[in-house]
mmCIF file of C-alpha atoms and ligand atoms in Angstrom:
data_model
loop_
_atom_site.group_PDB
_atom_site.id
_atom_site.type_symbol
_atom_site.label_atom_id
_atom_site.label_comp_id
_atom_site.label_asym_id
_atom_site.label_seq_id
_atom_site.Cartn_x
_atom_site.Cartn_y
_atom_site.Cartn_z
ATOM 1 C CA MET A 3 96.933 92.778 132.296
ATOM 2 C CA LYS A 4 94.732 95.859 132.691
ATOM 3 C CA THR A 5 91.054 95.109 132.556
ATOM 4 C CA SER A 6 87.982 96.979 133.588
ATOM 5 C CA LEU A 7 84.313 96.581 132.950
ATOM 6 C CA ASN A 8 84.636 98.661 129.798
ATOM 7 C CA TRP A 9 87.913 97.291 128.583
ATOM 8 C CA ILE A 10 86.809 93.793 127.743
ATOM 9 C CA PRO A 11 89.708 91.475 127.030
ATOM 10 C CA VAL A 12 89.537 90.331 123.451
ATOM 11 C CA LEU A 13 90.171 86.682 122.887
ATOM 12 C CA ALA A 14 91.604 86.092 119.487
ATOM 13 C CA ALA A 15 90.258 82.825 118.230
ATOM 14 C CA GLY A 16 93.061 81.738 115.973
ATOM 15 C CA LEU A 17 94.905 83.127 113.036
ATOM 16 C CA GLY A 18 92.064 83.059 110.529
ATOM 17 C CA ALA A 19 93.903 80.533 108.446
ATOM 18 C CA ALA A 20 90.997 80.093 106.046
ATOM 19 C CA TRP A 21 92.368 82.552 103.531
ATOM 20 C CA LEU A 22 95.018 85.195 103.215
ATOM 21 C CA VAL A 23 97.115 83.853 106.002
ATOM 22 C CA GLY A 24 99.907 86.165 107.011
ATOM 23 C CA CYS A 25 98.512 88.027 109.987
ATOM 24 C CA ALA A 26 101.562 88.327 112.250
ATOM 25 C CA SER A 27 99.455 88.575 115.389
ATOM 26 C CA THR A 28 99.794 86.417 118.457
ATOM 27 C CA PRO A 29 96.335 85.460 119.640
ATOM 28 C CA GLN A 30 96.120 86.634 123.230
ATOM 29 C CA GLU A 31 94.038 88.699 125.582
ATOM 30 C CA SER A 32 94.366 92.440 125.440
ATOM 31 C CA GLY A 33 93.493 95.507 127.468
ATOM 32 C CA ARG A 34 94.227 97.641 124.414
ATOM 33 C CA ILE A 35 91.065 96.733 122.541
ATOM 34 C CA ARG A 36 87.499 97.510 123.512
ATOM 35 C CA THR A 37 84.376 96.449 121.644
ATOM 36 C CA GLU A 38 80.845 97.798 121.805
ATOM 37 C CA PRO A 39 77.702 97.416 119.706
ATOM 38 C CA PHE A 40 77.328 100.112 117.037
ATOM 39 C CA GLY A 41 73.867 99.343 115.650
ATOM 40 C CA SER A 42 73.151 97.329 112.556
ATOM 41 C CA ALA A 43 73.253 97.606 108.776
ATOM 42 C CA ASP A 44 71.927 95.205 106.123
ATOM 43 C CA GLY A 45 70.345 93.256 108.995
ATOM 44 C CA GLN A 46 73.766 92.533 110.465
ATOM 45 C CA ALA A 47 75.107 93.676 113.809
ATOM 46 C CA VAL A 48 77.915 96.208 113.555
ATOM 47 C CA THR A 49 80.631 96.529 116.195
ATOM 48 C CA LEU A 50 82.751 99.528 117.130
ATOM 49 C CA TYR A 51 86.337 98.634 118.044
ATOM 50 C CA THR A 52 88.452 101.012 120.083
ATOM 51 C CA LEU A 53 92.201 100.471 119.705
ATOM 52 C CA ARG A 54 94.581 102.242 122.090
ATOM 53 C CA ASN A 55 98.338 102.436 122.352
ATOM 54 C CA SER A 56 100.457 103.354 125.381
ATOM 55 C CA LYS A 57 101.001 106.914 124.063
ATOM 56 C CA GLY A 58 97.330 107.808 124.525
ATOM 57 C CA ALA A 59 96.472 107.571 120.827
ATOM 58 C CA GLU A 60 93.118 105.984 120.066
ATOM 59 C CA ALA A 61 91.423 104.784 116.883
ATOM 60 C CA ARG A 62 87.740 103.837 116.815
ATOM 61 C CA ILE A 63 86.846 101.738 113.802
ATOM 62 C CA CYS A 64 83.637 99.915 112.915
ATOM 63 C CA ASN A 65 83.169 96.921 110.667
ATOM 64 C CA TYR A 66 80.610 98.735 108.490
ATOM 65 C CA GLY A 67 82.818 99.989 105.647
ATOM 66 C CA GLY A 68 85.864 99.661 107.906
ATOM 67 C CA ILE A 69 85.126 103.256 108.840
ATOM 68 C CA VAL A 70 87.558 105.106 111.099
ATOM 69 C CA VAL A 71 84.963 106.845 113.250
ATOM 70 C CA SER A 72 87.493 108.794 115.309
ATOM 71 C CA LEU A 73 91.255 109.085 115.516
ATOM 72 C CA LYS A 74 92.696 110.802 118.557
ATOM 73 C CA VAL A 75 96.324 111.905 118.723
ATOM 74 C CA PRO A 76 98.297 114.408 120.847
ATOM 75 C CA ASP A 77 99.118 117.988 119.846
ATOM 76 C CA LYS A 78 102.347 119.801 120.781
ATOM 77 C CA ASN A 79 101.073 120.321 124.362
ATOM 78 C CA GLY A 80 100.101 116.689 124.756
ATOM 79 C CA THR A 81 96.391 117.416 124.402
ATOM 80 C CA ILE A 82 94.639 114.520 122.712
ATOM 81 C CA GLY A 83 92.180 115.493 119.980
ATOM 82 C CA ASP A 84 90.164 113.913 117.195
ATOM 83 C CA VAL A 85 91.657 114.632 113.763
ATOM 84 C CA VAL A 86 89.056 113.040 111.467
ATOM 85 C CA LEU A 87 85.567 114.018 110.370
ATOM 86 C CA GLY A 88 82.611 111.672 110.689
ATOM 87 C CA TYR A 89 79.468 110.919 112.638
ATOM 88 C CA ASP A 90 78.671 109.784 116.158
ATOM 89 C CA LYS A 91 76.120 107.224 114.977
ATOM 90 C CA LEU A 92 76.149 104.372 112.477
ATOM 91 C CA GLU A 93 72.728 105.337 111.115
ATOM 92 C CA ASP A 94 74.156 108.662 109.911
ATOM 93 C CA TYR A 95 76.924 106.869 107.987
ATOM 94 C CA VAL A 96 74.300 104.598 106.433
ATOM 95 C CA LYS A 97 72.087 107.555 105.442
ATOM 96 C CA VAL A 98 74.556 109.842 103.681
ATOM 97 C CA THR A 99 78.324 110.073 103.636
ATOM 98 C CA PRO A 100 80.934 111.602 101.352
ATOM 99 C CA TYR A 101 83.027 108.466 102.106
ATOM 100 C CA PHE A 102 84.018 109.552 105.646
ATOM 101 C CA GLY A 103 86.890 107.404 106.957
ATOM 102 C CA CYS A 104 86.076 104.306 104.935
ATOM 103 C CA LEU A 105 87.775 101.517 103.052
ATOM 104 C CA VAL A 106 87.291 102.182 99.333
ATOM 105 C CA GLY A 107 86.898 99.461 96.703
ATOM 106 C CA ARG A 108 86.835 97.714 94.391
ATOM 107 C CA TYR A 109 88.096 100.739 92.509
ATOM 108 C CA GLY A 110 89.037 103.846 94.451
ATOM 109 C CA ASN A 111 88.581 107.000 92.350
ATOM 110 C CA ARG A 112 86.963 107.319 88.925
ATOM 111 C CA ILE A 113 86.530 105.070 85.911
ATOM 112 C CA ALA A 114 85.471 107.004 82.820
ATOM 113 C CA ARG A 115 81.819 106.578 81.836
ATOM 114 C CA GLY A 116 81.638 103.516 84.096
ATOM 115 C CA GLN A 117 83.185 101.213 81.521
ATOM 116 C CA PHE A 118 86.372 99.311 80.862
ATOM 117 C CA THR A 119 87.412 96.364 78.741
ATOM 118 C CA LEU A 120 89.321 93.427 80.170
ATOM 119 C CA ASN A 121 90.406 90.460 78.026
ATOM 120 C CA GLY A 122 88.092 91.740 75.284
ATOM 121 C CA VAL A 123 85.018 91.833 77.522
ATOM 122 C CA THR A 124 83.413 95.182 78.352
ATOM 123 C CA CYS A 125 82.448 95.629 82.004
ATOM 124 C CA THR A 126 79.735 98.129 82.878
ATOM 125 C CA LEU A 127 79.663 99.881 86.245
ATOM 126 C CA ALA A 128 77.201 102.202 87.953
ATOM 127 C CA THR A 129 77.827 105.811 86.911
ATOM 128 C CA ASN A 130 77.311 106.981 90.471
ATOM 129 C CA ASN A 131 79.358 110.148 89.876
ATOM 130 C CA TYR A 132 77.797 110.929 86.535
ATOM 131 C CA PRO A 133 79.100 110.418 83.896
ATOM 132 C CA ASN A 134 81.715 108.320 85.697
ATOM 133 C CA ALA A 135 81.983 105.480 88.209
ATOM 134 C CA LEU A 136 83.388 106.509 91.597
ATOM 135 C CA HIS A 137 84.788 104.601 94.588
ATOM 136 C CA GLY A 138 83.411 101.144 93.799
ATOM 137 C CA GLY A 139 79.891 102.021 92.689
ATOM 138 C CA ALA A 140 76.444 102.268 94.225
ATOM 139 C CA LYS A 141 77.313 99.899 97.070
ATOM 140 C CA GLY A 142 81.061 99.733 97.360
ATOM 141 C CA PHE A 143 83.227 98.301 100.140
ATOM 142 C CA ASP A 144 82.462 101.424 102.200
ATOM 143 C CA LYS A 145 78.828 100.270 102.530
ATOM 144 C CA ARG A 146 79.428 96.591 103.329
ATOM 145 C CA VAL A 147 79.523 94.861 106.680
ATOM 146 C CA TRP A 148 82.929 93.176 106.994
ATOM 147 C CA GLN A 149 83.784 90.145 109.138
ATOM 148 C CA ALA A 150 85.936 91.395 111.976
ATOM 149 C CA LYS A 151 88.370 90.043 114.514
ATOM 150 C CA ALA A 152 90.611 91.998 116.863
ATOM 151 C CA TYR A 153 94.100 90.900 117.863
ATOM 152 C CA ASP A 154 96.683 92.125 120.287
ATOM 153 C CA SER A 155 99.508 91.936 117.765
ATOM 154 C CA PRO A 156 103.168 92.614 118.575
ATOM 155 C CA ALA A 157 102.931 95.745 116.395
ATOM 156 C CA GLY A 158 99.947 97.040 118.380
ATOM 157 C CA PRO A 159 96.224 96.469 118.716
ATOM 158 C CA GLN A 160 94.890 95.283 115.384
ATOM 159 C CA LEU A 161 91.510 94.953 113.712
ATOM 160 C CA VAL A 162 91.383 92.469 110.853
ATOM 161 C CA LEU A 163 88.459 92.895 108.456
ATOM 162 C CA ARG A 164 87.511 90.455 105.742
ATOM 163 C CA TYR A 165 85.043 90.672 102.910
ATOM 164 C CA VAL A 166 84.194 88.359 100.044
ATOM 165 C CA SER A 167 82.957 90.309 97.029
ATOM 166 C CA LYS A 168 80.918 88.126 94.709
ATOM 167 C CA ASP A 169 81.743 87.622 91.047
ATOM 168 C CA GLY A 170 79.989 90.440 89.195
ATOM 169 C CA GLU A 171 79.330 92.570 92.261
ATOM 170 C CA GLU A 172 78.997 96.204 91.132
ATOM 171 C CA GLY A 173 79.947 95.014 87.633
ATOM 172 C CA TYR A 174 83.456 93.812 88.487
ATOM 173 C CA PRO A 175 84.529 90.316 87.392
ATOM 174 C CA GLY A 176 85.826 87.618 89.743
ATOM 175 C CA THR A 177 85.134 86.565 93.300
ATOM 176 C CA LEU A 178 87.411 88.781 95.353
ATOM 177 C CA PHE A 179 88.667 87.849 98.821
ATOM 178 C CA VAL A 180 89.776 91.003 100.599
ATOM 179 C CA LYS A 181 91.516 91.455 103.909
ATOM 180 C CA ALA A 182 92.107 94.853 105.485
ATOM 181 C CA ALA A 183 94.123 94.963 108.704
ATOM 182 C CA TYR A 184 94.254 98.179 110.713
ATOM 183 C CA THR A 185 97.004 98.398 113.354
ATOM 184 C CA LEU A 186 97.491 101.246 115.809
ATOM 185 C CA THR A 187 101.252 101.309 116.272
ATOM 186 C CA GLU A 188 103.298 102.603 119.214
ATOM 187 C CA ASP A 189 104.711 105.433 117.080
ATOM 188 C CA ASN A 190 101.182 106.830 116.663
ATOM 189 C CA GLY A 191 100.656 105.370 113.228
ATOM 190 C CA LEU A 192 97.406 103.989 111.935
ATOM 191 C CA ARG A 193 98.589 101.312 109.564
ATOM 192 C CA LEU A 194 96.346 99.662 106.973
ATOM 193 C CA ASP A 195 97.506 96.503 105.226
ATOM 194 C CA TYR A 196 95.372 95.249 102.369
ATOM 195 C CA ALA A 197 95.648 91.855 100.743
ATOM 196 C CA ALA A 198 93.345 90.402 98.098
ATOM 197 C CA THR A 199 93.015 87.453 95.756
ATOM 198 C CA THR A 200 90.652 86.698 92.890
ATOM 199 C CA ASP A 201 89.391 83.649 91.018
ATOM 200 C CA LYS A 202 89.157 85.478 87.638
ATOM 201 C CA ASP A 203 91.111 88.303 86.042
ATOM 202 C CA THR A 204 89.849 91.587 87.465
ATOM 203 C CA VAL A 205 90.881 95.161 88.239
ATOM 204 C CA LEU A 206 91.471 96.455 91.750
ATOM 205 C CA ASN A 207 92.427 99.776 93.368
ATOM 206 C CA LEU A 208 91.863 99.917 97.120
ATOM 207 C CA THR A 209 92.406 102.985 99.261
ATOM 208 C CA HIS A 210 91.316 104.740 102.437
ATOM 209 C CA HIS A 211 89.220 107.891 102.716
ATOM 210 C CA SER A 212 89.637 109.649 106.077
ATOM 211 C CA TYR A 213 88.867 113.356 106.106
ATOM 212 C CA PHE A 214 91.612 114.986 108.187
ATOM 213 C CA ASN A 215 91.641 118.258 110.041
ATOM 214 C CA LEU A 216 94.706 118.335 112.289
ATOM 215 C CA ALA A 217 93.363 121.312 114.270
ATOM 216 C CA GLY A 218 90.049 119.549 114.881
ATOM 217 C CA LYS A 219 88.087 122.621 113.766
ATOM 218 C CA GLY A 220 87.730 125.262 111.065
ATOM 219 C CA ASP A 221 89.059 125.114 107.517
ATOM 220 C CA ILE A 222 92.287 123.435 106.435
ATOM 221 C CA LEU A 223 93.702 126.296 104.359
ATOM 222 C CA GLY A 224 96.483 126.978 106.897
ATOM 223 C CA HIS A 225 97.717 123.361 106.951
ATOM 224 C CA GLU A 226 101.112 123.122 105.223
ATOM 225 C CA VAL A 227 101.483 120.281 102.758
ATOM 226 C CA MET A 228 104.588 118.661 101.313
ATOM 227 C CA LEU A 229 104.211 116.104 98.508
ATOM 228 C CA PRO A 230 107.515 114.701 97.190
ATOM 229 C CA ALA A 231 106.138 114.195 93.671
ATOM 230 C CA GLY A 232 107.364 115.847 90.487
ATOM 231 C CA ARG A 233 104.259 115.168 88.388
ATOM 232 C CA PHE A 234 100.508 114.879 88.603
ATOM 233 C CA THR A 235 97.739 113.584 86.347
ATOM 234 C CA PRO A 236 95.767 116.532 84.900
ATOM 235 C CA VAL A 237 92.061 115.862 84.407
ATOM 236 C CA ASP A 238 89.166 116.847 82.171
ATOM 237 C CA ALA A 239 86.097 118.681 83.453
ATOM 238 C CA THR A 240 84.677 115.388 84.856
ATOM 239 C CA LEU A 241 87.919 114.659 86.777
ATOM 240 C CA ILE A 242 89.088 111.890 84.434
ATOM 241 C CA PRO A 243 92.856 111.998 83.689
ATOM 242 C CA THR A 244 93.820 113.152 80.210
ATOM 243 C CA GLY A 245 96.647 110.578 80.264
ATOM 244 C CA GLU A 246 99.372 113.185 80.604
ATOM 245 C CA LEU A 247 101.860 113.043 83.490
ATOM 246 C CA LYS A 248 102.430 116.754 83.901
ATOM 247 C CA PRO A 249 105.390 118.289 85.763
ATOM 248 C CA VAL A 250 104.233 120.214 88.843
ATOM 249 C CA ALA A 251 107.064 122.756 88.500
ATOM 250 C CA GLY A 252 105.737 126.274 88.015
ATOM 251 C CA THR A 253 102.121 125.284 88.793
ATOM 252 C CA PRO A 254 99.939 125.516 91.950
ATOM 253 C CA PHE A 255 100.411 121.716 92.120
ATOM 254 C CA ASP A 256 104.046 122.020 93.192
ATOM 255 C CA PHE A 257 104.129 120.915 96.842
ATOM 256 C CA THR A 258 107.724 119.693 96.766
ATOM 257 C CA ARG A 259 108.374 122.352 99.403
ATOM 258 C CA PRO A 260 105.893 122.729 102.309
ATOM 259 C CA THR A 261 103.151 125.151 101.229
ATOM 260 C CA ALA A 262 99.894 126.186 102.871
ATOM 261 C CA ILE A 263 96.895 124.548 101.192
ATOM 262 C CA GLY A 264 95.267 127.970 100.859
ATOM 263 C CA ALA A 265 98.289 129.724 99.338
ATOM 264 C CA ARG A 266 97.345 129.044 95.692
ATOM 265 C CA ILE A 267 94.042 127.148 95.836
ATOM 266 C CA ASN A 268 92.014 130.045 94.386
ATOM 267 C CA GLN A 269 94.447 130.919 91.601
ATOM 268 C CA GLU A 270 93.222 131.223 88.020
ATOM 269 C CA ASP A 271 94.102 127.742 86.867
ATOM 270 C CA GLU A 272 92.082 125.396 84.675
ATOM 271 C CA GLN A 273 92.995 122.317 86.755
ATOM 272 C CA LEU A 274 92.005 124.000 90.021
ATOM 273 C CA LYS A 275 88.768 125.088 88.358
ATOM 274 C CA PHE A 276 87.957 121.514 87.257
ATOM 275 C CA GLY A 277 88.623 120.206 90.774
ATOM 276 C CA GLY A 278 86.947 123.089 92.591
ATOM 277 C CA GLY A 279 90.331 123.160 94.378
ATOM 278 C CA TYR A 280 92.746 120.262 94.718
ATOM 279 C CA ASP A 281 91.190 116.945 93.723
ATOM 280 C CA HIS A 282 94.036 115.363 91.793
ATOM 281 C CA ASN A 283 96.403 112.433 91.717
ATOM 282 C CA TRP A 284 100.113 113.044 92.306
ATOM 283 C CA VAL A 285 102.614 110.686 90.643
ATOM 284 C CA PHE A 286 105.559 109.241 92.578
ATOM 285 C CA THR A 287 108.756 108.019 90.982
ATOM 286 C CA LYS A 288 109.337 104.755 92.811
ATOM 287 C CA ARG A 289 109.236 101.013 92.533
ATOM 288 C CA ILE A 290 105.616 100.066 93.183
ATOM 289 C CA GLY A 291 105.499 98.032 96.381
ATOM 290 C CA ASP A 292 108.238 100.019 98.133
ATOM 291 C CA LEU A 293 106.943 101.759 101.244
ATOM 292 C CA THR A 294 107.766 105.457 100.753
ATOM 293 C CA LEU A 295 106.703 108.847 102.085
ATOM 294 C CA LEU A 296 103.903 110.330 99.965
ATOM 295 C CA ALA A 297 102.916 113.348 102.067
ATOM 296 C CA ARG A 298 103.745 115.362 105.152
ATOM 297 C CA VAL A 299 101.176 117.813 106.508
ATOM 298 C CA THR A 300 101.848 120.256 109.349
ATOM 299 C CA GLU A 301 99.228 122.242 111.223
ATOM 300 C CA PRO A 302 101.002 125.297 112.699
ATOM 301 C CA THR A 303 98.676 126.127 115.619
ATOM 302 C CA THR A 304 98.549 122.636 117.184
ATOM 303 C CA GLY A 305 101.944 121.498 115.901
ATOM 304 C CA ARG A 306 100.367 118.249 114.704
ATOM 305 C CA VAL A 307 102.168 116.573 111.830
ATOM 306 C CA LEU A 308 100.719 113.833 109.639
ATOM 307 C CA GLU A 309 102.921 111.696 107.428
ATOM 308 C CA VAL A 310 101.435 109.389 104.821
ATOM 309 C CA TRP A 311 103.491 106.385 103.745
ATOM 310 C CA SER A 312 102.424 103.846 101.168
ATOM 311 C CA THR A 313 103.480 101.175 98.724
ATOM 312 C CA GLU A 314 101.188 102.745 96.091
ATOM 313 C CA PRO A 315 102.481 104.890 93.179
ATOM 314 C CA GLY A 316 99.833 107.653 93.350
ATOM 315 C CA LEU A 317 98.139 109.902 95.888
ATOM 316 C CA GLN A 318 94.775 111.638 95.519
ATOM 317 C CA PHE A 319 94.915 114.910 97.432
ATOM 318 C CA TYR A 320 91.373 116.220 97.867
ATOM 319 C CA THR A 321 90.657 119.431 99.783
ATOM 320 C CA GLY A 322 87.039 118.870 100.817
ATOM 321 C CA ASN A 323 85.736 120.971 97.927
ATOM 322 C CA PHE A 324 82.339 119.260 97.996
ATOM 323 C CA LEU A 325 81.742 119.920 101.702
ATOM 324 C CA ASP A 326 79.125 122.656 101.735
ATOM 325 C CA GLY A 327 77.576 122.962 105.199
ATOM 326 C CA THR A 328 74.821 120.412 104.549
ATOM 327 C CA ILE A 329 76.361 117.772 106.835
ATOM 328 C CA THR A 330 76.457 118.041 110.617
ATOM 329 C CA GLY A 331 79.022 115.675 112.057
ATOM 330 C CA LYS A 332 80.465 114.652 115.397
ATOM 331 C CA GLY A 333 79.749 116.982 118.272
ATOM 332 C CA GLY A 334 77.479 119.180 116.113
ATOM 333 C CA TRP A 335 80.273 120.485 113.846
ATOM 334 C CA VAL A 336 78.698 121.692 110.593
ATOM 335 C CA TYR A 337 81.168 120.652 107.894
ATOM 336 C CA GLN A 338 81.774 123.670 105.685
ATOM 337 C CA HIS A 339 83.674 124.015 102.426
ATOM 338 C CA ARG A 340 87.301 122.832 102.873
ATOM 339 C CA ASN A 341 86.974 121.874 106.530
ATOM 340 C CA ALA A 342 89.046 118.742 105.816
ATOM 341 C CA PHE A 343 91.391 117.129 103.332
ATOM 342 C CA CYS A 344 91.859 113.538 102.171
ATOM 343 C CA LEU A 345 95.099 111.813 101.222
ATOM 344 C CA GLU A 346 94.259 108.619 99.346
ATOM 345 C CA PRO A 347 97.226 106.456 98.292
ATOM 346 C CA GLN A 348 96.192 104.584 95.159
ATOM 347 C CA HIS A 349 96.897 103.585 91.586
ATOM 348 C CA PHE A 350 95.998 106.340 89.155
ATOM 349 C CA PRO A 351 92.348 107.187 88.393
ATOM 350 C CA ASP A 352 90.817 105.492 85.341
ATOM 351 C CA SER A 353 93.808 103.131 84.990
ATOM 352 C CA PRO A 354 91.693 100.371 83.367
ATOM 353 C CA ASN A 355 91.206 102.722 80.395
ATOM 354 C CA GLN A 356 94.707 104.225 80.375
ATOM 355 C CA PRO A 357 97.245 101.869 78.797
ATOM 356 C CA ASN A 358 100.182 104.069 79.863
ATOM 357 C CA PHE A 359 99.328 104.024 83.566
ATOM 358 C CA PRO A 360 100.637 101.244 85.875
ATOM 359 C CA SER A 361 98.383 98.191 85.572
ATOM 360 C CA VAL A 362 95.591 97.526 88.064
ATOM 361 C CA VAL A 363 94.862 94.030 86.751
ATOM 362 C CA LEU A 364 94.832 91.231 89.338
ATOM 363 C CA LYS A 365 94.944 87.621 88.165
ATOM 364 C CA PRO A 366 94.198 84.315 89.897
ATOM 365 C CA GLY A 367 97.292 83.104 91.751
ATOM 366 C CA GLN A 368 98.522 86.640 92.460
ATOM 367 C CA THR A 369 98.108 88.405 95.788
ATOM 368 C CA TYR A 370 97.338 92.110 95.730
ATOM 369 C CA ARG A 371 99.047 94.011 98.557
ATOM 370 C CA ASN A 372 98.863 97.642 99.540
ATOM 371 C CA THR A 373 100.092 99.257 102.742
ATOM 372 C CA ILE A 374 99.010 102.721 103.861
ATOM 373 C CA ILE A 375 100.304 104.374 107.050
ATOM 374 C CA TYR A 376 98.980 107.606 108.576
ATOM 375 C CA ARG A 377 101.602 108.489 111.192
ATOM 376 C CA PHE A 378 101.208 111.364 113.622
ATOM 377 C CA ALA A 379 103.888 113.440 115.333
ATOM 378 C CA VAL A 380 104.276 116.970 116.679
ATOM 379 C CA LYS A 381 106.574 119.826 115.785
HETATM 380 C C1 LIG B 15 87.463 111.562 96.235
HETATM 381 C C2 LIG B 15 87.226 112.213 94.932
HETATM 382 C C3 LIG B 15 86.516 113.497 95.139
HETATM 383 C C4 LIG B 15 85.239 113.274 95.883
HETATM 384 C C5 LIG B 15 85.518 112.583 97.181
HETATM 385 C C6 LIG B 15 84.232 112.238 97.877
HETATM 386 O O1 LIG B 15 88.456 112.163 96.942
HETATM 387 O O2 LIG B 15 88.417 112.414 94.215
HETATM 388 O O3 LIG B 15 86.231 114.073 93.895
HETATM 389 O O4 LIG B 15 84.379 112.481 95.125
HETATM 390 O O5 LIG B 15 86.257 111.423 96.963
HETATM 391 O O6 LIG B 15 83.359 113.296 97.945
#
């Protein structure tokens, strides 16, 4: 076993059998996981976990918001580089963040006017993206300190995060027990497995919000995107779906063949105008729960390729339209308009108010599951 002063062996203290059992890890010591203090939030100590695989890939994740602070993968020449935006310090994440690298919940994306009705009862949420609710409210899962434990699992170094969201937190009914397990796999995948249970009927839509730039600099307009989806959910001016599932054919939303992000992003198009670029949900024809490819992105200069796989039926593709040069991130990079993109596997936005969209209701006795994989390769 490789150990050094920095690479502290992590002793897994059992399988966390208390709730949501199912972690396939073997508790053992590991040289693939390093921990270090990362400051504090809400009066609680926050830890930064560094996971490494044998291919030189490295993910640094903290237990505040489950934020992926950095993600380093090789380019076509074998040079390892960071492909996500974020900050060097926890205090910057606490101060202001456009959801850099975080776990998103209870409801990823928007709920119209911050209201929905469940079993005849109207639930009221913070309209933190006026006039709508966005990404779990004023203090969503991205701003919570999660319980954390690292494991050297057979699939790779793993960080298991747990959070208990109280009944009524941010306006959502039911006590929710959430587990989010990140695993850095040997095939350079960062895998996220969510599981959740509730003690009352509730709604749930968890996702992940890394901002990717596969070149590690500049804008993302030259990245080529392929989305194997025939339809998307058009939105109104506040980015709430109209309810229509619109064919992408003949529109700037057709990414069924690899196309540069910048090729059509400035076209005269009402949907692009509403989003300020791409900020829409693509619809996949699949059985929900089946792990399928939702996106492949290629960056021509570095040869880096990102594939997104998920069990979810939708994918929010957001092109960093709100980045405007007001945030200085890691290494002094000033994040300008469209310096990154997000690919957020999810159920469709505003599903609690859209009877024709797949249901996001979770009931006691059921276990919510959602797997998201960001896998890196070169071309
Ligand atoms: C999501 C939304 C965007 C934006 C970002 C965060 O991707 O769809 O509209 O709110 O999060 O800035």
